[in-house]
Tab-separated table of C-alpha atoms and ligand atoms in Angstrom:
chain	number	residue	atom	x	y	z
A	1	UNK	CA	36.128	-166.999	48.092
A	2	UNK	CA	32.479	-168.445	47.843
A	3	UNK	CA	30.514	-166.786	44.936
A	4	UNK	CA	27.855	-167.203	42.849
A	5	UNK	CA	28.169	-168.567	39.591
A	6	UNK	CA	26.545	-168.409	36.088
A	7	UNK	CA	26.469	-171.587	34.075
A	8	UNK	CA	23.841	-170.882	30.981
A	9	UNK	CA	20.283	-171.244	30.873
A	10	UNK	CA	18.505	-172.314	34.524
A	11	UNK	CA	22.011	-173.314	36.144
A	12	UNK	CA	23.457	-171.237	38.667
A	13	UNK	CA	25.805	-172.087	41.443
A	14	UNK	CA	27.594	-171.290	44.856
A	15	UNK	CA	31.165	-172.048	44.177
A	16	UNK	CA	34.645	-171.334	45.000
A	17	UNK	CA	36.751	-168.838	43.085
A	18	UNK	CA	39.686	-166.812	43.196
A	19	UNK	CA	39.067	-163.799	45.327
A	20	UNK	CA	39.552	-160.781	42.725
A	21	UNK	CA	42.676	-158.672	42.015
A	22	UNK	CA	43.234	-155.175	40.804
A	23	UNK	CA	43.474	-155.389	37.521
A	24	UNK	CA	44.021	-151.672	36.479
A	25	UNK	CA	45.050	-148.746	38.587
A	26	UNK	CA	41.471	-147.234	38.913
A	27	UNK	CA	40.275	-150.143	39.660
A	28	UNK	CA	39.232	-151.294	43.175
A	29	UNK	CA	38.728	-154.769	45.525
A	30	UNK	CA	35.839	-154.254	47.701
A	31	UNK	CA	35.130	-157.008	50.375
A	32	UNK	CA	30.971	-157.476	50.123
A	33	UNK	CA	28.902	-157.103	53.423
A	34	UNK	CA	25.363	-157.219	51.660
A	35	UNK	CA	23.682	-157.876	48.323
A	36	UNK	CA	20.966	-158.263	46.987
A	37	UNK	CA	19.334	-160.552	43.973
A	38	UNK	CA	17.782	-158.689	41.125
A	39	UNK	CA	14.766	-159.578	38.419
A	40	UNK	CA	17.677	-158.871	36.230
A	41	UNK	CA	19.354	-161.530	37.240
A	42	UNK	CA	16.465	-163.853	37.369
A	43	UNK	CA	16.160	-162.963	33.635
A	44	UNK	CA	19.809	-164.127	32.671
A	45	UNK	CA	18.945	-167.381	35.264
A	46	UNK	CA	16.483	-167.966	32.853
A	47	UNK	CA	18.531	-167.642	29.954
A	48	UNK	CA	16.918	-163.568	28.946
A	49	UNK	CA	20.784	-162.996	28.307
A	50	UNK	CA	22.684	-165.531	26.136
A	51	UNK	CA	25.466	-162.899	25.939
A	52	UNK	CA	26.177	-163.503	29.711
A	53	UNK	CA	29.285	-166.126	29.638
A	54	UNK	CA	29.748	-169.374	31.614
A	55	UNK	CA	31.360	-168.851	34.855
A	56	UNK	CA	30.355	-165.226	35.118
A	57	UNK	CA	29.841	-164.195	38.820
A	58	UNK	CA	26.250	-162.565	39.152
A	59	UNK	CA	25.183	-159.402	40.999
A	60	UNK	CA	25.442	-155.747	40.556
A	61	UNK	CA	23.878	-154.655	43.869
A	62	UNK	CA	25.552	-153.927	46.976
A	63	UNK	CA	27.774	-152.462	49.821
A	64	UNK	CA	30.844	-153.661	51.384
A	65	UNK	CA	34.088	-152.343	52.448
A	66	UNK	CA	37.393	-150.971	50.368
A	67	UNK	CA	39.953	-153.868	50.534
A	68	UNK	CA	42.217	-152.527	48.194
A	69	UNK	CA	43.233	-149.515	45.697
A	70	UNK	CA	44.624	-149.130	42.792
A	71	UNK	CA	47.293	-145.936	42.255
A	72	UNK	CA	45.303	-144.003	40.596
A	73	UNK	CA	42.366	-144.022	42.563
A	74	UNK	CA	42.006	-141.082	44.769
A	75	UNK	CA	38.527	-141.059	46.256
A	76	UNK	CA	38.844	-143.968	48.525
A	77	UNK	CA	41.021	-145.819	50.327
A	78	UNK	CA	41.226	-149.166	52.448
A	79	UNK	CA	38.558	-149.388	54.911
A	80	UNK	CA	35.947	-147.192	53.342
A	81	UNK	CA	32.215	-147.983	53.568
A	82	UNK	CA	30.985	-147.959	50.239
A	83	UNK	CA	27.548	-148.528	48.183
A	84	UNK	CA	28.465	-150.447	45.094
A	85	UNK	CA	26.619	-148.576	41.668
A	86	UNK	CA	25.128	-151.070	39.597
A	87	UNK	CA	26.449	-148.598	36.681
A	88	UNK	CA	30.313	-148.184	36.257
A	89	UNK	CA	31.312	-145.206	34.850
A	90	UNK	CA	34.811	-143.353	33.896
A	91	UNK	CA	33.628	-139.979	34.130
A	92	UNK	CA	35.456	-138.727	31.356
A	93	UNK	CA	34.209	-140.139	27.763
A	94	UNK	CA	31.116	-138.173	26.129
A	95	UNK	CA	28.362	-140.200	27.416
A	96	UNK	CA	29.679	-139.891	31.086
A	97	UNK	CA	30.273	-135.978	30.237
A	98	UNK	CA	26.407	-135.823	29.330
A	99	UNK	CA	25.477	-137.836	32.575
A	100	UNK	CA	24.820	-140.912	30.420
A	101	UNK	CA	26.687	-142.950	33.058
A	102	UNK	CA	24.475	-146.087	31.522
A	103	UNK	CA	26.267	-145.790	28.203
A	104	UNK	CA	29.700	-144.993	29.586
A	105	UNK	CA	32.153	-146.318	26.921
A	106	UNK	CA	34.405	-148.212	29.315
A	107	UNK	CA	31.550	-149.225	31.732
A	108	UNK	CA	27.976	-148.748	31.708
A	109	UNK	CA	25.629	-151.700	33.384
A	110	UNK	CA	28.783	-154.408	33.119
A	111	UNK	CA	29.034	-155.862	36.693
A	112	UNK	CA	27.655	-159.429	37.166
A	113	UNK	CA	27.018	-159.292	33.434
A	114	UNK	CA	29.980	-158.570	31.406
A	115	UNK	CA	32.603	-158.973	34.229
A	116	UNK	CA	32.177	-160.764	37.577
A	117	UNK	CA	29.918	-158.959	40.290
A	118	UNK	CA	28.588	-158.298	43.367
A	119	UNK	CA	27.504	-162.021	44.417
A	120	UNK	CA	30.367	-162.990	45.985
A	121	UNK	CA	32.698	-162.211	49.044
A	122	UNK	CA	34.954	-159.714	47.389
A	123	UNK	CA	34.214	-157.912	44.354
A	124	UNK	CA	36.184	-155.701	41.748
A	125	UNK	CA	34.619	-152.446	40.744
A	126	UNK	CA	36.794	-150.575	37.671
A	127	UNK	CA	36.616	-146.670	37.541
A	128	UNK	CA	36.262	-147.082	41.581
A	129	UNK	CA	36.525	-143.220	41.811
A	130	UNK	CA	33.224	-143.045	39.774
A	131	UNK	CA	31.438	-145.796	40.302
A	132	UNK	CA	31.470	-146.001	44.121
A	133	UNK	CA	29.835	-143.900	46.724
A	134	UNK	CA	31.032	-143.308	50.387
A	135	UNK	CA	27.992	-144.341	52.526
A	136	UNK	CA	26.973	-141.925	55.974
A	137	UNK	CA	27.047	-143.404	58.614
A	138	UNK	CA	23.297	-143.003	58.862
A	139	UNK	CA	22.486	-144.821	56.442
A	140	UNK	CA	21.586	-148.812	57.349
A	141	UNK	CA	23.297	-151.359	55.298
A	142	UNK	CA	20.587	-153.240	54.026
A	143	UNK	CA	18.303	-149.817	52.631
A	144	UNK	CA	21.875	-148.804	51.224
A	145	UNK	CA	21.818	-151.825	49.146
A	146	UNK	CA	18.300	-150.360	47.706
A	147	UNK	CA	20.273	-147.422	45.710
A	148	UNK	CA	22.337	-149.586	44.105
A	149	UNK	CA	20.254	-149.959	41.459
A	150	UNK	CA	16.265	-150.096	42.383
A	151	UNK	CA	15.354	-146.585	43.543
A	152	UNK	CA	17.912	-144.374	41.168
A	153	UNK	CA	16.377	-146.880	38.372
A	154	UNK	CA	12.315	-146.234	40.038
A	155	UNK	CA	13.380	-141.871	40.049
A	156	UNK	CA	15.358	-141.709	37.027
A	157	UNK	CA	13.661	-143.711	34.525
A	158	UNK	CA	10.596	-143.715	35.795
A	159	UNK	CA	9.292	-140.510	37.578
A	160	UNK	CA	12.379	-138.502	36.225
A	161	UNK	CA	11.433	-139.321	32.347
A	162	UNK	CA	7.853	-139.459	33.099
A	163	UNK	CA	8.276	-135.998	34.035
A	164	UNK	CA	6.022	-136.393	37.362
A	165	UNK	CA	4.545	-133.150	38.364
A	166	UNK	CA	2.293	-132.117	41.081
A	167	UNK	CA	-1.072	-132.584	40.663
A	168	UNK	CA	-0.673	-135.278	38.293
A	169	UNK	CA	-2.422	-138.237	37.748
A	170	UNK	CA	0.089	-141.348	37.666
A	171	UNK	CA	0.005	-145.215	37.423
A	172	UNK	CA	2.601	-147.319	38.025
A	173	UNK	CA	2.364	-150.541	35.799
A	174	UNK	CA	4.049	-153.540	38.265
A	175	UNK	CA	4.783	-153.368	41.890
A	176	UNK	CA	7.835	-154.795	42.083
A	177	UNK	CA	10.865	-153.487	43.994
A	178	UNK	CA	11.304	-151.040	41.076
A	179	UNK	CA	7.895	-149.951	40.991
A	180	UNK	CA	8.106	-149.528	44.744
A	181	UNK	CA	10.624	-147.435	44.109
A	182	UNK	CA	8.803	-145.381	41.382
A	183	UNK	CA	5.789	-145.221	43.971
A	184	UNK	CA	8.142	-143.891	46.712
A	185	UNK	CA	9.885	-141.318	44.518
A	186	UNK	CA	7.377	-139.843	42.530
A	187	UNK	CA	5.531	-138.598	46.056
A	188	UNK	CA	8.939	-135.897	46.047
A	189	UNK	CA	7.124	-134.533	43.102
A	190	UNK	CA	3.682	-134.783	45.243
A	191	UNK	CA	0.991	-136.288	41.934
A	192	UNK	CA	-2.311	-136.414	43.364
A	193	UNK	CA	-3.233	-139.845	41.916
A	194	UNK	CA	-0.927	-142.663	42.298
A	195	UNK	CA	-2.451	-146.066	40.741
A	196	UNK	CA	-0.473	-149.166	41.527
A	197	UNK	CA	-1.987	-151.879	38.800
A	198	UNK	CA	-0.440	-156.152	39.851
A	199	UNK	CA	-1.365	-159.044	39.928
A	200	UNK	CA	-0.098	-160.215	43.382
A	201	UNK	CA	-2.433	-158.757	46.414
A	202	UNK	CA	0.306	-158.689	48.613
A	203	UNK	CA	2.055	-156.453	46.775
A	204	UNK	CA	-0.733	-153.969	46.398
A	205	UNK	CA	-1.424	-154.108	50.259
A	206	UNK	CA	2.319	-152.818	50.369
A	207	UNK	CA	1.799	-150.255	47.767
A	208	UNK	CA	-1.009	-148.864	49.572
A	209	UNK	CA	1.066	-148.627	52.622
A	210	UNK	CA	3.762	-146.687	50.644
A	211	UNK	CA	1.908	-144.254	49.457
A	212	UNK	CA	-0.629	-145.545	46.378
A	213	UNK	CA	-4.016	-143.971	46.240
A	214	UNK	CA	-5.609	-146.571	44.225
A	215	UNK	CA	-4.689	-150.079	43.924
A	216	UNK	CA	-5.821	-152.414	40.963
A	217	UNK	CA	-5.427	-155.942	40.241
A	218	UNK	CA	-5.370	-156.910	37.367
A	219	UNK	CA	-5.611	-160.617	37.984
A	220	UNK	CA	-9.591	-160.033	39.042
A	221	UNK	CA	-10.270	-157.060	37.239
A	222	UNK	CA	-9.622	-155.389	33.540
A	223	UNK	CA	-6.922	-152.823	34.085
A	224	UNK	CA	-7.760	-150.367	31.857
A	225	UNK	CA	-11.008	-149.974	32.624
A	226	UNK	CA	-10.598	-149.676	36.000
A	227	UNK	CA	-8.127	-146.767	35.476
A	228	UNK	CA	-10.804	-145.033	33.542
A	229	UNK	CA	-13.437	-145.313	36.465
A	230	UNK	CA	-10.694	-143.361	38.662
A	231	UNK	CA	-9.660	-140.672	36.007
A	232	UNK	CA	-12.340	-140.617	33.228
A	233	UNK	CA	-9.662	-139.055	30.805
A	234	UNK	CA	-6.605	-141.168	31.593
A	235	UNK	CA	-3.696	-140.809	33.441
A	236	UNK	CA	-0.763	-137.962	32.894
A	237	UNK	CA	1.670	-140.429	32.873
A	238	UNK	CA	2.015	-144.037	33.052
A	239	UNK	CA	5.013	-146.094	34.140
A	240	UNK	CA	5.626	-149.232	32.884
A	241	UNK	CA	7.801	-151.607	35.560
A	242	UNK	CA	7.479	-155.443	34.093
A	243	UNK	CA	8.575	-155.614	30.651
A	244	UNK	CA	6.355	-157.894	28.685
A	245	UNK	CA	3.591	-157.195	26.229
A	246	UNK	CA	0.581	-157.077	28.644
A	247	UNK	CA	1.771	-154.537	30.749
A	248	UNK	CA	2.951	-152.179	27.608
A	249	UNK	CA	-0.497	-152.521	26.441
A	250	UNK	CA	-1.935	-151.454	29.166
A	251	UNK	CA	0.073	-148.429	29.395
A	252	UNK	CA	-0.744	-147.603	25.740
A	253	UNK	CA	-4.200	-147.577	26.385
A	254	UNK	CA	-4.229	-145.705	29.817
A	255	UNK	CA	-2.792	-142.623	28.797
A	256	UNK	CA	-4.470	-139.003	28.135
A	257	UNK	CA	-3.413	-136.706	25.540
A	258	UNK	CA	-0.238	-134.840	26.203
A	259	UNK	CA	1.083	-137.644	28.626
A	260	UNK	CA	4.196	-139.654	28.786
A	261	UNK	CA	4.775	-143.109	29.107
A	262	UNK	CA	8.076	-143.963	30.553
A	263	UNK	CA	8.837	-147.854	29.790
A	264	UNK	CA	11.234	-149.051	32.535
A	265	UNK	CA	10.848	-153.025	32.265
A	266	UNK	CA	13.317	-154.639	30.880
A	267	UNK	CA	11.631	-156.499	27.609
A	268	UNK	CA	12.693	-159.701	26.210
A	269	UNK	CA	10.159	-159.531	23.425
A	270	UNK	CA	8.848	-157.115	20.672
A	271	UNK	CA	5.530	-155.455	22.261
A	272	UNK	CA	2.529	-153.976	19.875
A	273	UNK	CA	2.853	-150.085	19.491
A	274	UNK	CA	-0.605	-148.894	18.872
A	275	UNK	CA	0.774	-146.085	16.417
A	276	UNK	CA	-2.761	-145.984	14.891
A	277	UNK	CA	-4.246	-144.697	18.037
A	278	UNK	CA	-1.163	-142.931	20.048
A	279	UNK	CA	-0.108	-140.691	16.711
A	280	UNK	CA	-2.787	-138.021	17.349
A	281	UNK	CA	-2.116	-138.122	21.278
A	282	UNK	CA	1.043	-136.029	22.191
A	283	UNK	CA	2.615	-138.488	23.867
A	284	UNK	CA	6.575	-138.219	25.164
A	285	UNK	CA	7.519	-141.973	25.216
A	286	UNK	CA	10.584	-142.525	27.055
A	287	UNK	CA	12.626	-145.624	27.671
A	288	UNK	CA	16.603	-146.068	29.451
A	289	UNK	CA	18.847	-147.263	31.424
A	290	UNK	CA	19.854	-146.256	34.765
A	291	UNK	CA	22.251	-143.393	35.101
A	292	UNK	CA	22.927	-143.139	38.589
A	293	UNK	CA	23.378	-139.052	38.381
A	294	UNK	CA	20.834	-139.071	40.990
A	295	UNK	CA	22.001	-141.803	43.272
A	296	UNK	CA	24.092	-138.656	45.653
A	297	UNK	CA	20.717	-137.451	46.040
A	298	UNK	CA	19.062	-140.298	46.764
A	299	UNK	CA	21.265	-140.992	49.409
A	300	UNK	CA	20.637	-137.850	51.101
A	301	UNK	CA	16.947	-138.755	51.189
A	302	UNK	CA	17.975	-141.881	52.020
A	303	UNK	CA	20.064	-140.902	55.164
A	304	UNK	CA	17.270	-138.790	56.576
A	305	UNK	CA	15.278	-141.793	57.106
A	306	UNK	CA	12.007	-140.026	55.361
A	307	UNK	CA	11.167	-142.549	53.317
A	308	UNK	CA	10.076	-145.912	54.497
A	309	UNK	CA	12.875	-148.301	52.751
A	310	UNK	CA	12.957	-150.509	55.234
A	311	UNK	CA	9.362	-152.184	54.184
A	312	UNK	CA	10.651	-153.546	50.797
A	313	UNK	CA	13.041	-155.468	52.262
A	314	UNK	CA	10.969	-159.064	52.990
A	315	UNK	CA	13.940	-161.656	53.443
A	316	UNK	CA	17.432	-161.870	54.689
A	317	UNK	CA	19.782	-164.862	54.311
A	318	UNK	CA	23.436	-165.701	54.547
A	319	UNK	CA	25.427	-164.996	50.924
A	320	UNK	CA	26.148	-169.097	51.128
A	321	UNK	CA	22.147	-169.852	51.473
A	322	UNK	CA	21.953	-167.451	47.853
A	323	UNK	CA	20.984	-170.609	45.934
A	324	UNK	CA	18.165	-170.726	48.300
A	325	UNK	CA	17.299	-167.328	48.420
A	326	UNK	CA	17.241	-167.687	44.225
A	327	UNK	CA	14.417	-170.009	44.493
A	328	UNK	CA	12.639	-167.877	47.084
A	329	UNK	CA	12.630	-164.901	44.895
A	330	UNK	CA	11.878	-166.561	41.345
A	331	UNK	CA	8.396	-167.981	43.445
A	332	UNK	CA	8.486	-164.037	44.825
A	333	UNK	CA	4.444	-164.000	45.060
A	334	UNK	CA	4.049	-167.370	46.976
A	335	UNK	CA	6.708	-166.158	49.065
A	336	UNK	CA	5.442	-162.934	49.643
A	337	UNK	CA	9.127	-161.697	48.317
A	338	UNK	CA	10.413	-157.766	46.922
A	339	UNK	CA	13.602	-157.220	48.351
A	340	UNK	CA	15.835	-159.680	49.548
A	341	UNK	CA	19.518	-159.047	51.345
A	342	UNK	CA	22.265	-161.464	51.737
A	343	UNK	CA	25.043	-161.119	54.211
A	344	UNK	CA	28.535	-162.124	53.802
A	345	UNK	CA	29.600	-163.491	57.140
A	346	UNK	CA	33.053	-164.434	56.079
B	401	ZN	ZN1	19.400	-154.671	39.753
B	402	ZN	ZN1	32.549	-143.030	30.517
């Protein structure tokens, strides 16, 4: 089968490999229709993730249909339609029994990092009965591919720990497909501010569309003080949805008393923590790792078509034009890129 394929630091290729077997019985073989590439996986292409070995098939986003099962799995069989979690998670050790799917001990995030994933014609996914999710038949393919990962990652980590509330005044660090998805999700809690702070104009155009009340770019403009002209106290809670220094800092400095700052982005480097300024403040700093305990939800949402989900998705290519759809999203603001899907015509 034709896959994509990790080879250290800036090489990545299309390749052939064997097409997966079941391995252990709750394990299942699950023939990809679409996936998706993921800033995640930009950041091991560019060598965030030295852990990630050589010949490691990338991708942890997607939907496809049950191929195979092993005997113990009960929840599916052949011929499902299933969205692919970008957790895996046994259900049954004491992170999965407090909904910490993200810290399962025989799972966790683990596909197209620490086994082969979803960037590829067939894929195994372990704990199948917990890890996969039936998908309505209302639900298009290519927005399924969405709650893989970026909107239970936008809801849980960021409006979920943020604790969102109505009324609230909100800003959304990066507009991104994850901060999209924070943007989209926090409007079930109804805040009455929603900031969206980028650099790319593009993406705040978008972000207005979606839903933001305020857009600022921080390319032309100083951030923080133009969240201060629009809420002269500070914001309730800020979301942080890149994960480098600059955007941290601008959280840091954004917030009110009593807020929380919930860091989604995934950081390669230390940032500064303002200690000196925040320890009088009250703050509820929160940072994770997807669960996925709110992906059934999601879907639900998802299925009734209120949300617009169809907008993030920007490009669509065939899974064996993926090395060209790599270099499309790592230039994703010349391209005018968020989400893009790849379909596996084989
Ligand atoms: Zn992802
Ligand atoms: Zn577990």
């Amino acid at each position: 089968m034709k896959a994509l394929v990790y080879h250290g630091d800036h090489h990545i290729a299309l390749e052939e490999k064997p097409k997966p077997q079941i391995l252990k019985p709750t394990d299942a073989i699950v023939r990809v229709l679409k996936t998706t590439i993921c800033g995640t996986d930009l950041g091991i292409y560019k060598g965030k993730n030295p852990e990630v070995a050589d010949g490691r098939i990338l991708g942890h986003e997607g939907v496809g249909i049950v191929e195979e099962v092993g005997e113990s799995v009960t929840q599916f069989q052949k011929g499902d339609k299933v969205l692919i979690s970008c957790v895996t998670s046994c259900g049954s050790c004491d992170y999965c029994k407090k909904q910490l799917y993200a810290h399962c001990r025989d799972g966790g995030w683990i596909l197209g990092y620490m086994i082969d994933g979803v960037q590829a014609e067939y894929v195994r996914t372990p704990h199948a009965d917990n890890s996969l999710y039936r998908i309505p038949q209302t639900i298009d393919d290519e927005v399924a591919v969405l709650l893989s990962d970026v909107l239970p990652t936008g809801h849980e980590i960021g409006v979920q720990y943020g604790n969102v509330r109505p009324g609230d005044a909100i800003a959304i660090v990066g507009a991104g497909p994850v901060g999209m998805s924070v943007l989209l999700t926090a409007q079930f809690y109804s805040p009455s501010i929603i900031i969206m702070i980028d650099m790319d104009e593009n993406r705040l155009e978008l972000a207005r569309e979606l839903g933001a009340t305020h857009t600022i770019n921080s390319s032309t403009e100083n951030a923080v003080e133009a969240v201060f002209k629009i809420v002269s106290e500070g914001v309730d809670v800020a979301i942080e949805a890149v994960g480098i220094p600059a955007t941290w800092d601008i959280c840091q400095q954004i917030v009110k008393p009593g807020a929380h700052i919930a860091n989604v982005g995934v950081h390669g480097v230390k940032v500064d923590f303002e200690i000196q300024k925040l320890w009088i403040k009250n703050l509820t700093i929160t940072t994770g790792l997807v669960n996925t305990n709110t992906t059934p939800m999601l879907m639900k949402v998802a299925s009734s078509n209120k949300l617009p989900l169809k907008k993030m998705i920007t490009h669509r290519f065939a899974l064996n034009e993926i090395e060209q759809a790599y270099q499309v999203f790592l230039n994703g603001a010349k391209e005018k890129a968020m989400k893009i899907i790849l379909s596996n015509q084989a």
